[in-house]
Amino acid sequence: MYTAQGRLDTHATLKQYSPLVRRLAHQMIAKLPANVEFDDMVQAGMIGLNDALGRFDAAQGVMFETFATQRIRGAMLDELRNGDWMSRGNRKQQRQIEAAVHQLEQQFGRAPAESEIAKVMGLSLTDYQEMLGKVRGTQLLYLEDIGGGGEGNDDYLDRHVADDAANPLAMLQDRRMREALVEAIKLLPEREQYVMSMYYEHDMNLKEIAAVLEVTESRVCQLHSQSIARLRVKLRAF
């Protein structure tokens, strides 16, 4: 949409492309921990869209939507980096939890209890559950580090959010991956299966799940983090 002077109409263009911002925010949020707010991503994206309006030059032969998409994603990534969305310490703790789960599954041939995981990590059950709450798990579709990654390859945002080729949704669309995920969920402890079903299949929030299970929201968060750790261990071996 252009003005009589041949310039993009700022107000009309912002309105026209706001659905694009929301769509990109949804795509990005699916790859990030549950504590990242959708509205924060939308707000950052709108700043990126406005920046795109000021910088766009039709003479360069690039479609505005293509140019705007790059600026919107860039603004969202900047917001995540500036907000320290997941500290290196939390990522390290997440890997430690998964390593302990893997070790105990190999040892016992079953899903280990929280108390067993805490013991092998040298923590009290209370301290371990506090760690789960702090790490907060990641979204199921993020599935970070399947097939690679490690301590020296730690820029999650660049590897999994900025690059569409790393889109975990596309990975889950593969039939064998979907089947592996279904089987992995069946092996979760019963209460964790309930949490995963309510959170992902029925789109319930933590407060609603807590009410159904008659526990606190923080406990639901812990169960979600524990479930994700177990699933990631299973799927990494896929």
mmCIF file of C-alpha atoms in Angstrom:
data_model
loop_
_atom_site.group_PDB
_atom_site.id
_atom_site.type_symbol
_atom_site.label_atom_id
_atom_site.label_comp_id
_atom_site.label_asym_id
_atom_site.label_seq_id
_atom_site.Cartn_x
_atom_site.Cartn_y
_atom_site.Cartn_z
ATOM 1 C CA MET A 1 0.000 0.000 0.000
ATOM 2 C CA TYR A 2 1.472 3.325 -1.113
ATOM 3 C CA THR A 3 0.724 6.995 -0.578
ATOM 4 C CA ALA A 4 0.165 9.467 -3.421
ATOM 5 C CA GLN A 5 3.884 10.246 -3.220
ATOM 6 C CA GLY A 6 4.779 6.601 -3.951
ATOM 7 C CA ARG A 7 5.852 5.787 -0.394
ATOM 8 C CA LEU A 8 4.617 2.881 1.695
ATOM 9 C CA ASP A 9 1.595 3.915 3.790
ATOM 10 C CA THR A 10 2.936 3.206 7.290
ATOM 11 C CA HIS A 11 -0.380 2.807 9.091
ATOM 12 C CA ALA A 12 -2.018 0.669 6.406
ATOM 13 C CA THR A 13 1.072 -1.510 5.970
ATOM 14 C CA LEU A 14 1.462 -2.113 9.709
ATOM 15 C CA LYS A 15 -2.170 -3.236 9.818
ATOM 16 C CA GLN A 16 -1.809 -5.410 6.726
ATOM 17 C CA TYR A 17 1.317 -7.222 7.929
ATOM 18 C CA SER A 18 0.493 -7.574 11.641
ATOM 19 C CA PRO A 19 -0.810 -11.136 10.973
ATOM 20 C CA LEU A 20 2.623 -11.949 9.543
ATOM 21 C CA VAL A 21 4.199 -10.808 12.814
ATOM 22 C CA ARG A 22 1.869 -13.047 14.827
ATOM 23 C CA ARG A 23 2.525 -16.009 12.541
ATOM 24 C CA LEU A 24 6.281 -15.608 12.883
ATOM 25 C CA ALA A 25 5.903 -15.233 16.662
ATOM 26 C CA HIS A 26 3.961 -18.507 16.822
ATOM 27 C CA GLN A 27 6.647 -20.272 14.788
ATOM 28 C CA MET A 28 9.377 -18.960 17.055
ATOM 29 C CA ILE A 29 7.599 -19.571 20.360
ATOM 30 C CA ALA A 30 7.140 -23.256 19.481
ATOM 31 C CA LYS A 31 10.925 -23.685 19.647
ATOM 32 C CA LEU A 32 11.431 -21.908 22.973
ATOM 33 C CA PRO A 33 10.885 -22.608 26.685
ATOM 34 C CA ALA A 34 7.432 -22.107 28.175
ATOM 35 C CA ASN A 35 8.534 -18.956 30.048
ATOM 36 C CA VAL A 36 8.977 -16.947 26.815
ATOM 37 C CA GLU A 37 5.863 -14.803 26.354
ATOM 38 C CA PHE A 38 4.074 -14.730 23.008
ATOM 39 C CA ASP A 39 3.081 -11.078 23.461
ATOM 40 C CA ASP A 40 6.735 -10.107 23.981
ATOM 41 C CA MET A 41 7.621 -11.731 20.657
ATOM 42 C CA VAL A 42 4.762 -9.924 18.910
ATOM 43 C CA GLN A 43 5.824 -6.574 20.364
ATOM 44 C CA ALA A 44 9.420 -7.107 19.244
ATOM 45 C CA GLY A 45 8.180 -8.234 15.833
ATOM 46 C CA MET A 46 6.109 -5.096 15.366
ATOM 47 C CA ILE A 47 9.218 -3.034 16.087
ATOM 48 C CA GLY A 48 10.993 -5.040 13.394
ATOM 49 C CA LEU A 49 8.116 -4.463 10.976
ATOM 50 C CA ASN A 50 8.216 -0.730 11.608
ATOM 51 C CA ASP A 51 11.975 -0.771 11.051
ATOM 52 C CA ALA A 52 11.416 -2.621 7.769
ATOM 53 C CA LEU A 53 9.027 0.125 6.651
ATOM 54 C CA GLY A 54 11.696 2.745 7.212
ATOM 55 C CA ARG A 55 14.437 0.809 5.443
ATOM 56 C CA PHE A 56 12.611 -0.786 2.521
ATOM 57 C CA ASP A 57 13.713 0.237 -0.962
ATOM 58 C CA ALA A 58 11.570 -1.179 -3.768
ATOM 59 C CA ALA A 59 14.326 -0.348 -6.243
ATOM 60 C CA GLN A 60 16.389 -3.206 -4.807
ATOM 61 C CA GLY A 61 14.000 -5.688 -6.427
ATOM 62 C CA VAL A 62 13.040 -7.475 -3.195
ATOM 63 C CA MET A 63 9.424 -8.063 -2.196
ATOM 64 C CA PHE A 64 8.429 -6.154 0.932
ATOM 65 C CA GLU A 65 7.148 -9.279 2.705
ATOM 66 C CA THR A 66 10.492 -11.036 2.199
ATOM 67 C CA PHE A 67 12.408 -8.021 3.472
ATOM 68 C CA ALA A 68 10.018 -7.507 6.391
ATOM 69 C CA THR A 69 10.200 -11.158 7.447
ATOM 70 C CA GLN A 70 13.963 -10.876 7.877
ATOM 71 C CA ARG A 71 13.661 -7.674 9.930
ATOM 72 C CA ILE A 72 10.854 -9.106 12.090
ATOM 73 C CA ARG A 73 12.774 -12.280 12.897
ATOM 74 C CA GLY A 74 15.893 -10.274 13.595
ATOM 75 C CA ALA A 75 14.031 -8.059 16.059
ATOM 76 C CA MET A 76 12.594 -11.105 17.842
ATOM 77 C CA LEU A 77 16.032 -12.705 18.119
ATOM 78 C CA ASP A 78 17.461 -9.471 19.513
ATOM 79 C CA GLU A 79 14.692 -9.411 22.124
ATOM 80 C CA LEU A 80 15.482 -12.978 23.156
ATOM 81 C CA ARG A 81 19.210 -12.317 23.418
ATOM 82 C CA ASN A 82 18.723 -9.085 25.351
ATOM 83 C CA GLY A 83 16.280 -10.809 27.706
ATOM 84 C CA ASP A 84 18.672 -13.698 28.478
ATOM 85 C CA TRP A 85 15.793 -16.106 27.731
ATOM 86 C CA MET A 86 17.698 -19.118 28.940
ATOM 87 C CA SER A 87 21.017 -18.712 30.713
ATOM 88 C CA ARG A 88 24.036 -20.885 30.045
ATOM 89 C CA GLY A 89 23.714 -22.153 33.612
ATOM 90 C CA ASN A 90 20.176 -23.356 32.979
ATOM 91 C CA ARG A 91 21.175 -25.025 29.726
ATOM 92 C CA LYS A 92 23.983 -26.815 31.546
ATOM 93 C CA GLN A 93 21.581 -27.994 34.245
ATOM 94 C CA GLN A 94 19.170 -29.212 31.583
ATOM 95 C CA ARG A 95 21.907 -31.337 30.024
ATOM 96 C CA GLN A 96 22.863 -32.681 33.462
ATOM 97 C CA ILE A 97 19.274 -33.784 34.088
ATOM 98 C CA GLU A 98 19.110 -35.526 30.732
ATOM 99 C CA ALA A 99 22.463 -37.245 31.341
ATOM 100 C CA ALA A 100 21.213 -38.542 34.703
ATOM 101 C CA VAL A 101 17.954 -39.784 33.151
ATOM 102 C CA HIS A 102 19.877 -41.555 30.397
ATOM 103 C CA GLN A 103 22.271 -43.175 32.886
ATOM 104 C CA LEU A 104 19.467 -44.491 35.076
ATOM 105 C CA GLU A 105 17.353 -45.719 32.171
ATOM 106 C CA GLN A 106 20.339 -47.733 30.968
ATOM 107 C CA GLN A 107 20.883 -49.055 34.476
ATOM 108 C CA PHE A 108 17.278 -49.890 35.419
ATOM 109 C CA GLY A 109 15.653 -50.479 32.052
ATOM 110 C CA ARG A 110 12.748 -48.232 33.062
ATOM 111 C CA ALA A 111 11.855 -44.604 33.705
ATOM 112 C CA PRO A 112 13.668 -43.531 36.892
ATOM 113 C CA ALA A 113 11.807 -41.816 39.725
ATOM 114 C CA GLU A 114 12.574 -38.211 40.600
ATOM 115 C CA SER A 115 14.197 -39.321 43.845
ATOM 116 C CA GLU A 116 16.537 -41.642 41.913
ATOM 117 C CA ILE A 117 17.496 -38.876 39.487
ATOM 118 C CA ALA A 118 18.129 -36.503 42.384
ATOM 119 C CA LYS A 119 20.336 -39.079 44.126
ATOM 120 C CA VAL A 120 22.546 -39.752 41.105
ATOM 121 C CA MET A 121 22.958 -35.978 40.660
ATOM 122 C CA GLY A 122 23.968 -35.624 44.306
ATOM 123 C CA LEU A 123 20.943 -33.491 45.169
ATOM 124 C CA SER A 124 18.121 -33.672 47.658
ATOM 125 C CA LEU A 125 14.689 -34.244 46.129
ATOM 126 C CA THR A 126 13.715 -30.686 47.053
ATOM 127 C CA ASP A 127 16.794 -29.214 45.390
ATOM 128 C CA TYR A 128 16.239 -31.320 42.282
ATOM 129 C CA GLN A 129 12.621 -30.199 41.980
ATOM 130 C CA GLU A 130 13.713 -26.577 42.403
ATOM 131 C CA MET A 131 16.149 -27.130 39.527
ATOM 132 C CA LEU A 132 13.322 -28.501 37.367
ATOM 133 C CA GLY A 133 11.268 -25.405 38.108
ATOM 134 C CA LYS A 134 14.146 -23.104 37.236
ATOM 135 C CA VAL A 135 15.032 -24.890 33.992
ATOM 136 C CA ARG A 136 11.317 -24.989 33.098
ATOM 137 C CA GLY A 137 11.844 -27.540 30.347
ATOM 138 C CA THR A 138 11.509 -26.647 26.697
ATOM 139 C CA GLN A 139 8.563 -26.782 24.386
ATOM 140 C CA LEU A 140 7.966 -30.281 23.056
ATOM 141 C CA LEU A 141 8.491 -29.211 19.428
ATOM 142 C CA TYR A 142 11.869 -27.657 20.202
ATOM 143 C CA LEU A 143 13.559 -31.070 20.606
ATOM 144 C CA GLU A 144 16.948 -29.387 20.797
ATOM 145 C CA ASP A 145 20.140 -31.258 20.030
ATOM 146 C CA ILE A 146 18.597 -34.347 18.421
ATOM 147 C CA GLY A 147 21.416 -35.704 16.327
ATOM 148 C CA GLY A 148 24.133 -33.389 17.586
ATOM 149 C CA GLY A 149 25.178 -30.390 19.588
ATOM 150 C CA GLY A 150 26.936 -30.071 22.899
ATOM 151 C CA GLU A 151 28.828 -27.824 25.224
ATOM 152 C CA GLY A 152 30.836 -26.252 22.417
ATOM 153 C CA ASN A 153 27.868 -25.803 20.125
ATOM 154 C CA ASP A 154 25.594 -23.819 22.386
ATOM 155 C CA ASP A 155 23.973 -20.975 20.473
ATOM 156 C CA TYR A 156 20.439 -22.343 20.562
ATOM 157 C CA LEU A 157 18.907 -19.261 18.969
ATOM 158 C CA ASP A 158 21.092 -19.323 15.880
ATOM 159 C CA ARG A 159 20.852 -23.087 15.443
ATOM 160 C CA HIS A 160 17.163 -23.636 16.113
ATOM 161 C CA VAL A 161 15.211 -20.397 15.920
ATOM 162 C CA ALA A 162 16.775 -18.340 13.150
ATOM 163 C CA ASP A 163 17.135 -21.215 10.710
ATOM 164 C CA ASP A 164 13.960 -22.612 9.131
ATOM 165 C CA ALA A 165 15.890 -25.719 8.108
ATOM 166 C CA ALA A 166 16.056 -26.609 11.815
ATOM 167 C CA ASN A 167 12.274 -26.304 12.190
ATOM 168 C CA PRO A 168 11.314 -29.091 14.634
ATOM 169 C CA LEU A 169 7.751 -29.086 13.341
ATOM 170 C CA ALA A 170 9.039 -30.300 9.982
ATOM 171 C CA MET A 171 10.999 -32.971 11.834
ATOM 172 C CA LEU A 172 7.858 -34.160 13.621
ATOM 173 C CA GLN A 173 5.981 -34.367 10.335
ATOM 174 C CA ASP A 174 8.148 -37.320 9.438
ATOM 175 C CA ARG A 175 6.130 -40.496 10.096
ATOM 176 C CA ARG A 176 8.923 -42.355 11.863
ATOM 177 C CA MET A 177 9.626 -39.413 14.144
ATOM 178 C CA ARG A 178 5.936 -39.111 15.035
ATOM 179 C CA GLU A 179 5.788 -42.811 15.820
ATOM 180 C CA ALA A 180 8.898 -42.554 17.988
ATOM 181 C CA LEU A 181 7.393 -39.625 19.876
ATOM 182 C CA VAL A 182 4.129 -41.475 20.506
ATOM 183 C CA GLU A 183 6.014 -44.489 21.843
ATOM 184 C CA ALA A 184 8.230 -42.291 24.026
ATOM 185 C CA ILE A 185 5.209 -40.585 25.583
ATOM 186 C CA LYS A 186 3.681 -43.994 26.391
ATOM 187 C CA LEU A 187 6.778 -44.772 28.467
ATOM 188 C CA LEU A 188 6.389 -41.679 30.661
ATOM 189 C CA PRO A 189 5.107 -42.109 34.219
ATOM 190 C CA GLU A 190 1.313 -41.818 34.269
ATOM 191 C CA ARG A 191 1.092 -38.346 35.792
ATOM 192 C CA GLU A 192 3.604 -36.963 33.309
ATOM 193 C CA GLN A 193 1.574 -38.464 30.469
ATOM 194 C CA TYR A 194 -1.431 -36.544 31.757
ATOM 195 C CA VAL A 195 0.556 -33.308 31.852
ATOM 196 C CA MET A 196 1.809 -33.737 28.285
ATOM 197 C CA SER A 197 -1.661 -34.605 27.009
ATOM 198 C CA MET A 198 -3.340 -31.632 28.667
ATOM 199 C CA TYR A 199 -0.595 -29.187 27.726
ATOM 200 C CA TYR A 200 -0.078 -30.146 24.079
ATOM 201 C CA GLU A 201 -3.217 -31.989 22.948
ATOM 202 C CA HIS A 202 -5.808 -29.973 24.853
ATOM 203 C CA ASP A 203 -3.923 -26.654 24.920
ATOM 204 C CA MET A 204 -4.438 -26.192 28.667
ATOM 205 C CA ASN A 205 -2.273 -23.749 30.604
ATOM 206 C CA LEU A 206 -0.347 -24.537 33.794
ATOM 207 C CA LYS A 207 -3.070 -23.150 36.054
ATOM 208 C CA GLU A 208 -5.755 -25.322 34.427
ATOM 209 C CA ILE A 209 -3.589 -28.438 34.602
ATOM 210 C CA ALA A 210 -2.783 -27.738 38.242
ATOM 211 C CA ALA A 211 -6.501 -27.564 39.035
ATOM 212 C CA VAL A 212 -7.161 -30.934 37.362
ATOM 213 C CA LEU A 213 -4.237 -32.654 39.113
ATOM 214 C CA GLU A 214 -4.891 -30.800 42.389
ATOM 215 C CA VAL A 215 -1.293 -29.615 42.673
ATOM 216 C CA THR A 216 0.423 -26.228 42.446
ATOM 217 C CA GLU A 217 1.366 -24.559 39.168
ATOM 218 C CA SER A 218 5.031 -24.855 40.139
ATOM 219 C CA ARG A 219 4.589 -28.614 40.509
ATOM 220 C CA VAL A 220 3.070 -28.823 37.028
ATOM 221 C CA CYS A 221 6.068 -26.887 35.720
ATOM 222 C CA GLN A 222 8.385 -29.416 37.378
ATOM 223 C CA LEU A 223 6.492 -32.353 35.884
ATOM 224 C CA HIS A 224 6.597 -30.732 32.444
ATOM 225 C CA SER A 225 10.358 -30.193 32.676
ATOM 226 C CA GLN A 226 10.868 -33.777 33.814
ATOM 227 C CA SER A 227 8.723 -35.105 30.949
ATOM 228 C CA ILE A 228 10.668 -33.119 28.376
ATOM 229 C CA ALA A 229 13.983 -34.397 29.745
ATOM 230 C CA ARG A 230 12.765 -37.994 29.433
ATOM 231 C CA LEU A 231 11.412 -37.473 25.906
ATOM 232 C CA ARG A 232 14.588 -35.790 24.708
ATOM 233 C CA VAL A 233 16.641 -38.728 25.963
ATOM 234 C CA LYS A 234 14.383 -41.163 24.101
ATOM 235 C CA LEU A 235 14.280 -39.166 20.883
ATOM 236 C CA ARG A 236 18.009 -38.490 20.839
ATOM 237 C CA ALA A 237 18.494 -42.236 20.546
ATOM 238 C CA PHE A 238 16.030 -42.334 17.630
#
